[in-house]
CSV table of C-alpha atoms and ligand atoms in Angstrom, one decimal:
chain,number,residue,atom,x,y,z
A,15,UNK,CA,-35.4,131.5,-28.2
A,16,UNK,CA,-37.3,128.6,-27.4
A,17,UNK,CA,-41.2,128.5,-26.5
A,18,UNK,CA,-43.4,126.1,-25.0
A,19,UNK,CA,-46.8,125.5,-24.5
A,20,UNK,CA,-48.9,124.7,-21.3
A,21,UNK,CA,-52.1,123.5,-19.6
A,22,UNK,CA,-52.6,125.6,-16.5
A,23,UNK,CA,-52.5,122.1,-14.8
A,24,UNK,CA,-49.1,121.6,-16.1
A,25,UNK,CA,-48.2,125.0,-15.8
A,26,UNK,CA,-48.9,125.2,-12.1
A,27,UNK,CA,-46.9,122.6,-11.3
A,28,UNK,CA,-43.8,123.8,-12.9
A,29,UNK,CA,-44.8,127.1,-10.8
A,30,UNK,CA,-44.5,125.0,-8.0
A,31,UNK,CA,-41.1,123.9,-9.2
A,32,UNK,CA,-39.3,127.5,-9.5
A,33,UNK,CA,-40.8,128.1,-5.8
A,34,UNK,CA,-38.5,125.2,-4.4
A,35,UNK,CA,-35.5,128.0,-5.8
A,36,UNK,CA,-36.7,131.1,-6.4
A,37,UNK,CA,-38.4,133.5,-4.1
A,38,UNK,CA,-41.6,134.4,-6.8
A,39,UNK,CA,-43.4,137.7,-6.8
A,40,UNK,CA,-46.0,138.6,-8.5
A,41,UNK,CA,-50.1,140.8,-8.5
A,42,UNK,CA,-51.7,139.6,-6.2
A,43,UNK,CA,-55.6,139.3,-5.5
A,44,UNK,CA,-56.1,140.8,-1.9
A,45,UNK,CA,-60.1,140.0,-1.1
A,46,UNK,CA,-61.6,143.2,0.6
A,47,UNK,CA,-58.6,144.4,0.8
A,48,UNK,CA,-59.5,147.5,-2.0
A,49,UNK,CA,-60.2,151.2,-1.1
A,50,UNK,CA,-64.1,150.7,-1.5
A,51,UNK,CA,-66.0,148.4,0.5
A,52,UNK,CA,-66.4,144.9,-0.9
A,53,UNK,CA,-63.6,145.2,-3.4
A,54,UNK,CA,-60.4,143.9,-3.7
A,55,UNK,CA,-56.6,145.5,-3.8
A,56,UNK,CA,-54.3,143.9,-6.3
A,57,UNK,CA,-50.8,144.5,-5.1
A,58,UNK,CA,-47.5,142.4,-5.2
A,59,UNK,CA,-46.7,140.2,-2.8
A,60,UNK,CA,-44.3,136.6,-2.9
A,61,UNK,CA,-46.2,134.0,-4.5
A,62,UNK,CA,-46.5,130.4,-3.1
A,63,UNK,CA,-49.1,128.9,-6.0
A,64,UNK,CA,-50.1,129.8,-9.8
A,65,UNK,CA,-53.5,130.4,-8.7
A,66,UNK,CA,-52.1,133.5,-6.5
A,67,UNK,CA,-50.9,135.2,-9.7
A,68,UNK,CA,-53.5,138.1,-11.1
A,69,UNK,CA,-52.9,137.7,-14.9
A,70,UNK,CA,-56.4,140.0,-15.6
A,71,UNK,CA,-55.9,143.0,-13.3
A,72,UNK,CA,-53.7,145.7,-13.3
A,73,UNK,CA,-52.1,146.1,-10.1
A,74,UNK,CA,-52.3,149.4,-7.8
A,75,UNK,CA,-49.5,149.0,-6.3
A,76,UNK,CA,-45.9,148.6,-8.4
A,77,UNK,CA,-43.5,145.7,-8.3
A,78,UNK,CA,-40.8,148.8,-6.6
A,79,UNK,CA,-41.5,147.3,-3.5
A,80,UNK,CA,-39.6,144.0,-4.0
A,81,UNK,CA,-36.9,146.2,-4.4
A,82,UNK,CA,-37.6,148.8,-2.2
A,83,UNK,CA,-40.1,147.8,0.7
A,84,UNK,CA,-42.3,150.7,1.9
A,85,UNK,CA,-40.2,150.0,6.0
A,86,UNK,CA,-36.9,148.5,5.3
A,87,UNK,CA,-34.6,148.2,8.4
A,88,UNK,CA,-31.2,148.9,7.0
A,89,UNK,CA,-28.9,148.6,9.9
A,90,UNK,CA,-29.1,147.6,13.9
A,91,UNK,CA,-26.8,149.8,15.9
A,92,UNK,CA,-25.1,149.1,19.4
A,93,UNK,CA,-22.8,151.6,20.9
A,94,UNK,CA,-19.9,152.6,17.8
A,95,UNK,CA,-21.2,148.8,16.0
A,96,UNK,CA,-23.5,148.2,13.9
A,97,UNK,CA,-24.9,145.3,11.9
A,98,UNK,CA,-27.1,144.6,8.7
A,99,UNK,CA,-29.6,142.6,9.1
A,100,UNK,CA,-30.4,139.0,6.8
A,101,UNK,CA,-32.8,139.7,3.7
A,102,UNK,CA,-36.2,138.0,4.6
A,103,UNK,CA,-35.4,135.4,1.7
A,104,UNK,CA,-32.1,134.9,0.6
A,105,UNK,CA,-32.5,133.4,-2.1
A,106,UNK,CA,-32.5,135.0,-5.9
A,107,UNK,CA,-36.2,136.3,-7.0
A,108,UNK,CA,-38.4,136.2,-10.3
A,109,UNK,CA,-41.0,139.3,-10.4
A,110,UNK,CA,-44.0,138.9,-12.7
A,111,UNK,CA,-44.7,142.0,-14.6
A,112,UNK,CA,-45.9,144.1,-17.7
A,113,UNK,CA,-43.4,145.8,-20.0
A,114,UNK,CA,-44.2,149.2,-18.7
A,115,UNK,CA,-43.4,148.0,-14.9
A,116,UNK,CA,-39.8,146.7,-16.4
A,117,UNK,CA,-39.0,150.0,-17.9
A,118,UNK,CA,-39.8,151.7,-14.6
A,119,UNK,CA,-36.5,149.0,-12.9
A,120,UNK,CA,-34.6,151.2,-15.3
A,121,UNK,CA,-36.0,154.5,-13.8
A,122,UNK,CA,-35.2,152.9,-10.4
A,123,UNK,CA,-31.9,151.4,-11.1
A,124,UNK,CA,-30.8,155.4,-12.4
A,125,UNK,CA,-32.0,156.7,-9.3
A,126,UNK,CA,-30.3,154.3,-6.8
A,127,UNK,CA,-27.5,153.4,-8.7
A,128,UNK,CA,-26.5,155.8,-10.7
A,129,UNK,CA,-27.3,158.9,-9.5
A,130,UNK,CA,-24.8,160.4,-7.3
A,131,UNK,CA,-22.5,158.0,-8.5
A,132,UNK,CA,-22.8,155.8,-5.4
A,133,UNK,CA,-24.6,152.5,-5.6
A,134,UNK,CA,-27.0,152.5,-2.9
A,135,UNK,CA,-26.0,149.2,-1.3
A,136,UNK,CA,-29.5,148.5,0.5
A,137,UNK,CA,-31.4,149.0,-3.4
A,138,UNK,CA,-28.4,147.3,-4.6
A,139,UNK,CA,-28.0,143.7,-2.6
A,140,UNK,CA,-32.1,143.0,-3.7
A,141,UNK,CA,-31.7,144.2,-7.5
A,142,UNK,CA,-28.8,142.4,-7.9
A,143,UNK,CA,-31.1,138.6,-7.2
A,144,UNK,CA,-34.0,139.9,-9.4
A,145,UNK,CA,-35.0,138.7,-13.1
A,146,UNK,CA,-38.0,139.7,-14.6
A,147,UNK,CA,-40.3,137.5,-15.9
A,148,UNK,CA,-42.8,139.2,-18.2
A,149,UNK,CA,-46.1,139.5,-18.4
A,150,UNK,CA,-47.3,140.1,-22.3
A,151,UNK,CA,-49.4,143.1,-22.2
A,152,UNK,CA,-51.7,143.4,-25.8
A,153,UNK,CA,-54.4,145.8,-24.8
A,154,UNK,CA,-54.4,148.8,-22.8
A,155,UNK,CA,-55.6,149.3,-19.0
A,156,UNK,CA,-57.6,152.2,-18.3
A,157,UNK,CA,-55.6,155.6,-18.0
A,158,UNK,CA,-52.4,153.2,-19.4
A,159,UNK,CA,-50.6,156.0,-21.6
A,160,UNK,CA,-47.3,154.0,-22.2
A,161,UNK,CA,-47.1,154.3,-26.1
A,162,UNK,CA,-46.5,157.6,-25.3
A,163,UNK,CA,-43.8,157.5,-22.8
A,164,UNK,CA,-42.2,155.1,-25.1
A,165,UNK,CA,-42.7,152.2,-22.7
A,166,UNK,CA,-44.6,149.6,-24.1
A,167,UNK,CA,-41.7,147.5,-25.0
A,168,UNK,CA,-38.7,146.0,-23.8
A,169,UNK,CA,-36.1,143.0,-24.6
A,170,UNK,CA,-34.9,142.8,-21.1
A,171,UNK,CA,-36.9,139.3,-19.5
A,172,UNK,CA,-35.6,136.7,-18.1
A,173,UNK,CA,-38.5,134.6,-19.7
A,174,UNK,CA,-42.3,135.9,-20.9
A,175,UNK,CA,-45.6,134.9,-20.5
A,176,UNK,CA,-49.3,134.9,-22.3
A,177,UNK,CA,-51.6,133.8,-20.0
A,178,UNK,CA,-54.9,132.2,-21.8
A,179,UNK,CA,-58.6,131.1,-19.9
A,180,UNK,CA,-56.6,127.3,-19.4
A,181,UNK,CA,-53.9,127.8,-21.0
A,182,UNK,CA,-50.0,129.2,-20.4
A,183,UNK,CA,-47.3,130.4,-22.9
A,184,UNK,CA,-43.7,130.7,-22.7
A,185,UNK,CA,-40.5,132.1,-24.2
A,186,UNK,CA,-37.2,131.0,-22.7
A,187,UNK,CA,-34.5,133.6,-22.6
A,188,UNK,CA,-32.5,133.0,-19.9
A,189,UNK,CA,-31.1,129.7,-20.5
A,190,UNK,CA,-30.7,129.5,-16.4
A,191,UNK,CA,-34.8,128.8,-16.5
A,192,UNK,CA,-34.6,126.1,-19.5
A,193,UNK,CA,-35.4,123.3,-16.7
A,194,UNK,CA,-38.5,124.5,-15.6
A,195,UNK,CA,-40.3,124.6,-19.2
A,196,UNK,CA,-39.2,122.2,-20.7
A,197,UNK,CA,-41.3,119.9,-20.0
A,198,UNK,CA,-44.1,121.8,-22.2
A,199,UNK,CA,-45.0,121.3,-25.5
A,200,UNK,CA,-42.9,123.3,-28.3
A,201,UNK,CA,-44.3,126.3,-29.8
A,202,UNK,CA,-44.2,129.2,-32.1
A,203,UNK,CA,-45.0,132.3,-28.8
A,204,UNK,CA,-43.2,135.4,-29.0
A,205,UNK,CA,-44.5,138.2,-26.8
A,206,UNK,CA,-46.5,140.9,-28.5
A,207,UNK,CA,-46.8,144.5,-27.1
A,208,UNK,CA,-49.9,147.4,-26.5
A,209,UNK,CA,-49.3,149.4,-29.9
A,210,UNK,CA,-51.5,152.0,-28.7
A,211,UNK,CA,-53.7,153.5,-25.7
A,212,UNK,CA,-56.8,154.8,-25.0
A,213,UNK,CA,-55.0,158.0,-23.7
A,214,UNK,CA,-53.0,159.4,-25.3
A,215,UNK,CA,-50.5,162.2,-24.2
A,216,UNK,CA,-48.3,164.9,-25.6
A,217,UNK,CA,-44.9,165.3,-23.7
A,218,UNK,CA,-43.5,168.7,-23.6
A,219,UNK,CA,-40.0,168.6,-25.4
A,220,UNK,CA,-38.6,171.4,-24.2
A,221,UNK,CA,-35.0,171.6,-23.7
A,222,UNK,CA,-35.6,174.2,-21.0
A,223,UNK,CA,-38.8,175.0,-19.2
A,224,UNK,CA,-39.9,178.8,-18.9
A,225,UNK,CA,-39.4,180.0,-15.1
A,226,UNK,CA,-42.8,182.1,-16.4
A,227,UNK,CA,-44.3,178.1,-15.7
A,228,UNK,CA,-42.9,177.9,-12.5
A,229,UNK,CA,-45.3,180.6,-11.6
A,230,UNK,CA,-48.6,179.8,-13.7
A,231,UNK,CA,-51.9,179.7,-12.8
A,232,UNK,CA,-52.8,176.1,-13.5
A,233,UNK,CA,-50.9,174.8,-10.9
A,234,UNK,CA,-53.8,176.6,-8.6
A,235,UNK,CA,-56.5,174.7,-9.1
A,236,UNK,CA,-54.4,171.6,-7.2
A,237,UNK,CA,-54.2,173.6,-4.1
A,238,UNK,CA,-57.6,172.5,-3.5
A,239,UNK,CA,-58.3,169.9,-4.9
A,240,UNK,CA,-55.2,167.6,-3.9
A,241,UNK,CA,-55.5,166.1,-0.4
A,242,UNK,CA,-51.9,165.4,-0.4
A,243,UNK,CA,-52.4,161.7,0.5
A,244,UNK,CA,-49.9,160.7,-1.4
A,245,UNK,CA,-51.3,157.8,-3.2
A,246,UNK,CA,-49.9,158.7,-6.2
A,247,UNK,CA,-46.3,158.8,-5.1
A,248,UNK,CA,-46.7,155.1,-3.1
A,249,UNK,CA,-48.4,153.2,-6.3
A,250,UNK,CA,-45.9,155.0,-8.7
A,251,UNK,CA,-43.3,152.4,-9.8
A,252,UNK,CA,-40.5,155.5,-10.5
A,253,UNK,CA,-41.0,157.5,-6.9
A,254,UNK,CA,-38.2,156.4,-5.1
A,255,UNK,CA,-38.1,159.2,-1.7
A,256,UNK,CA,-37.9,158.4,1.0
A,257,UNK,CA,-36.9,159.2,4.7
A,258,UNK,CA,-34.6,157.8,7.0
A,259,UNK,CA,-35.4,157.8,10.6
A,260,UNK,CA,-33.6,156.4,14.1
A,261,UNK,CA,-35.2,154.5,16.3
A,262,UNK,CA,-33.6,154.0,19.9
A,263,UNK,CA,-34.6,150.9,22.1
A,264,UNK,CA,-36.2,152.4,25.3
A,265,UNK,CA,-33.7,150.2,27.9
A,266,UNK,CA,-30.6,151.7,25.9
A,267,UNK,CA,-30.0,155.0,24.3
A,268,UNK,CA,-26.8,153.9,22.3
A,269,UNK,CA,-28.9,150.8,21.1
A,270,UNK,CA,-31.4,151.5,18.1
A,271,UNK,CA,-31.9,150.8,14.4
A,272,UNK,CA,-32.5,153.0,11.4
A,273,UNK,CA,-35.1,152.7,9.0
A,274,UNK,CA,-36.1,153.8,5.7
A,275,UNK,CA,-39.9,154.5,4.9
A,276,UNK,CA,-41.5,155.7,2.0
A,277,UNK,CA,-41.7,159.7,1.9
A,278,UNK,CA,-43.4,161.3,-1.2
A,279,UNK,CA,-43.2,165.2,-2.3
A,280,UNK,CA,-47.2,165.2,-2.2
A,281,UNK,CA,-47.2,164.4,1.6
A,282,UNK,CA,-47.5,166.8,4.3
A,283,UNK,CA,-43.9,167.7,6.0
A,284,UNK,CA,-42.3,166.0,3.5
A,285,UNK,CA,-39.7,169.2,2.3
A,286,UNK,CA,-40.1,170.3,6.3
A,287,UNK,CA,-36.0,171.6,7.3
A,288,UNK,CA,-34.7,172.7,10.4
A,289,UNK,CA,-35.7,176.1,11.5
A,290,UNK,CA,-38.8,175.2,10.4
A,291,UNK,CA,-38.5,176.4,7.0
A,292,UNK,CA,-41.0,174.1,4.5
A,293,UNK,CA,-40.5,174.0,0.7
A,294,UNK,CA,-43.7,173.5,-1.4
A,295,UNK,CA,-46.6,173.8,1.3
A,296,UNK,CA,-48.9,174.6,-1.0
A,297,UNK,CA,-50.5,171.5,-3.0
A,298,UNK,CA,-49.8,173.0,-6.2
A,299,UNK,CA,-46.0,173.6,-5.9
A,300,UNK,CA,-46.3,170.0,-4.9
A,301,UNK,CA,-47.9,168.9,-8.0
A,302,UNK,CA,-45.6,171.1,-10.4
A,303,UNK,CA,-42.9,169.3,-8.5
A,304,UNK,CA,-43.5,166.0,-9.1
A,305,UNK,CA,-44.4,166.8,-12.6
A,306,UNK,CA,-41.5,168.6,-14.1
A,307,UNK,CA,-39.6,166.1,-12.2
A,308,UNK,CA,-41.3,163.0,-14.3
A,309,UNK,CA,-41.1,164.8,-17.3
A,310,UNK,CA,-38.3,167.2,-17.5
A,311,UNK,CA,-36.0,167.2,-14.8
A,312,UNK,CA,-35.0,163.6,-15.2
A,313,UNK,CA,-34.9,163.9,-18.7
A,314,UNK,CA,-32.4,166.3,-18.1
A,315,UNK,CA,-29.8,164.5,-16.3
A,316,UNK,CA,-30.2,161.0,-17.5
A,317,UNK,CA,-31.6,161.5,-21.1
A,318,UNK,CA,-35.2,159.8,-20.7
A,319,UNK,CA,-38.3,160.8,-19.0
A,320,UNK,CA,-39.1,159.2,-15.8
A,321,UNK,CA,-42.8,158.8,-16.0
A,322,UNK,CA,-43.7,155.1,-18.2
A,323,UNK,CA,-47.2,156.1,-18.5
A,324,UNK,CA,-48.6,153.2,-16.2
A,325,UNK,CA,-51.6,155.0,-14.9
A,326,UNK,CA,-51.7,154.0,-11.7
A,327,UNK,CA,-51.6,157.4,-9.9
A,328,UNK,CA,-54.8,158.1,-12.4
A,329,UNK,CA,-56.2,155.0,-10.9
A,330,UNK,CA,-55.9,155.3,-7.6
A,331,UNK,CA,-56.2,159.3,-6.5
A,332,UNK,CA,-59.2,159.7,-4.4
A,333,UNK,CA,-60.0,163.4,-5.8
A,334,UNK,CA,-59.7,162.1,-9.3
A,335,UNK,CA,-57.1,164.2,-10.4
A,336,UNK,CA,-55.5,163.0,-14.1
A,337,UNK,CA,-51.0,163.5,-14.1
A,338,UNK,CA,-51.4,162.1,-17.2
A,339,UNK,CA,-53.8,165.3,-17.9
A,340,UNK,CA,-51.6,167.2,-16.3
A,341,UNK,CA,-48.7,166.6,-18.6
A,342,UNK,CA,-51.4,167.3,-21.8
A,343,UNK,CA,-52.0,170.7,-19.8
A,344,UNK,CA,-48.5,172.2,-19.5
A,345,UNK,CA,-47.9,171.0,-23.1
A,346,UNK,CA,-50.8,172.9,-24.1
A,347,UNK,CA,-49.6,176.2,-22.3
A,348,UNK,CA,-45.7,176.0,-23.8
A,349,UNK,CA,-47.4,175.8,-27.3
A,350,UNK,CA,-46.4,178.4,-29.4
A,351,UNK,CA,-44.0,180.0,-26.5
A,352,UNK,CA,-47.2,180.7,-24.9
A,353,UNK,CA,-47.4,180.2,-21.0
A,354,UNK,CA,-50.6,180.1,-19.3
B,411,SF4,S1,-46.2,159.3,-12.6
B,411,SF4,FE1,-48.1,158.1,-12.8
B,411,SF4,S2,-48.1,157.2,-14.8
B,411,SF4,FE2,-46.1,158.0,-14.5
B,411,SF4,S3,-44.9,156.2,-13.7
B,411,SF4,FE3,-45.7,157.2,-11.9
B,411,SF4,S4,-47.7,156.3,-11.5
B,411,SF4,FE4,-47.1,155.7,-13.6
B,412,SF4,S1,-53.3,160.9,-5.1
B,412,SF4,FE1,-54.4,162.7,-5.8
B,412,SF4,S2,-55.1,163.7,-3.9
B,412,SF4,FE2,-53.6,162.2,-3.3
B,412,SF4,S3,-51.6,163.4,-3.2
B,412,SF4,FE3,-51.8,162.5,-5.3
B,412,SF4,S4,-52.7,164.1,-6.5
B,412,SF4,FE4,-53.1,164.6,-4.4
């Protein structure tokens, strides 16, 4: 595959150059825009200049939502017809991001693709215009736990990237984006991966989980301390619920539109039914929920574990509650057939 050298002069005008064609995404530096006054939220968002692009920072939020937008209008009705409406950009779209984030595409494209056996068409018409173009990730984030989840590498980029203090390299493996580099000079790059993290956990590998767990004590102490704000669901790159609601135009019943918006099994309501019967109301069933889905239940249909260790629902929960602590914790109580 070949590699090329840049300035970040030279680099950012080839940037420039795949913006005339591609939409670009990519972390982006959002000033005051963090959780605590005076600091900043890193997020993804389409790209217009190299400069917009956070190489440094790990980003709170995940790359799910080029794919899946947090408030996605999916149809217009009007009496018995309905249209779709246009994608905000057309065109075919590059997503910067680290190896871990690309491993987590293949968590979404098992849940919206394959699961059920019906292609969600609405995932489907915006994964279909994606490649990935990797960021090389060497050292660990805090609360990164990928080597673990087996999620530290990948082969499947479009192109890759080490970003330097002035300084930009590239490996070509799509031969659609040959153009745009090759006006660097030739070099030896090939992307090297995070060989180990800080934190480290130990995934339960169980082929069934004891109902006695179901019922244990450590999923208590979340009943208090979770505020069910769902953080961790939004910034997870692998939490894919969401609901589906109607909205009717006030001058005509019969005319509306229906939306998706993210929904996550932490949030309030969220397993509400008719009759008003609610599933999980108390914040530990919520959090035994989410992680025997991440970690077993998934595992169990489609062969993998859905959690890639990211972090970022360490980083971001307000009441500093650890999942990836979590996962140590009901490994420690299935040890030796024990169950706390
Ligand atoms: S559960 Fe946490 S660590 Fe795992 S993929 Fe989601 S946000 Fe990342
Ligand atoms: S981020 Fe923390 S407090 Fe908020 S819902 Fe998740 S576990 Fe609970």
């Amino acid at each position: 595959m070949p590699s090329f050298a840049f300035s970040g002069e030279a680099f950012a005008s080839a940037f420039t150059s795949l913006g005339e064609k591609y939409a670009v995404w990519g972390p982006k530096r959002l000033k005051g825009r963090g959780r605590f006054f005076g600091t900043d939220l890193v997020t993804y968002a389409p790209l217009q200049t190299f400069d917009e692009l956070e190489t440094d920072e790990k980003s709170a939020m995940s790359p799910k939502s080029v794919v899946f937008p947090p408030d996605e209008t999916l149809f217009y009705f009007t009496g018995d017809h309905f249209s779709e409406p246009p994608l905000e950009d057309e065109r075919e779209t590059i997503v910067f991001l680290r190896p871990c984030d690309i491993n987590g595409f293949r968590r979404l494209d098992a849940m919206f693709l394959e699961n059920g056996g019906t292609a969600d068409p609405f995932y489907l018409r915006r994964r279909e215009k994606l490649h990935f173009f990797m960021i090389e990730c060497r050292e660990s984030f805090e609360n990164c736990f990928c080597v673990s989840m087996g999620s530290n590498t990948t082969e499947n980029y479009a192109a890759a990237f080490r970003f330097g203090e002035d300084s930009v390299e590239v490996e070509v493996k799509d031969p659609r984006f040959a153009q745009f580099f090759a006006s660097g000079t030739p070099s030896s790059f090939t992307p090297e991966f995070v060989n180990e993290n800080v934190k480290k956990v130990t995934v339960p590998a169980v082929e069934e989980m004891p109902p006695e767990l179901f019922v244990s004590p450590l999923w208590d102490e979340y009943d208090s301390r979770c505020i069910a704000c769902g953080r961790c669901n939004t910034s997870c790159v692998t939490c894919t619920c969401f609901s589906s609601l109607d909205l009717f135009y006030s001058d005509s019943r019969n005319c509306g539109e229906r939306r998706r918006v993210w929904d996550g099994c932490h949030l309030d309501g969220f397993s509400d039914m008719a009759g008003g019967h609610s599933f999980r109301k108390k914040k530990g069933e919520r959090m035994r929920f989410k992680t025997f889905h991440k970690i077993y239940d998934f595992r169990k249909r489609f062969g993998y574990d859905m959690c890639v260790g990211c972090g970022r629902c360490d980083d971001v929960c307000p009441e500093y509650i650890s999942f990836s602590e979590c996962i140590d914790r009901v490994s420690e109580a299935l040890k030796g057939g024990e169950v706390q």
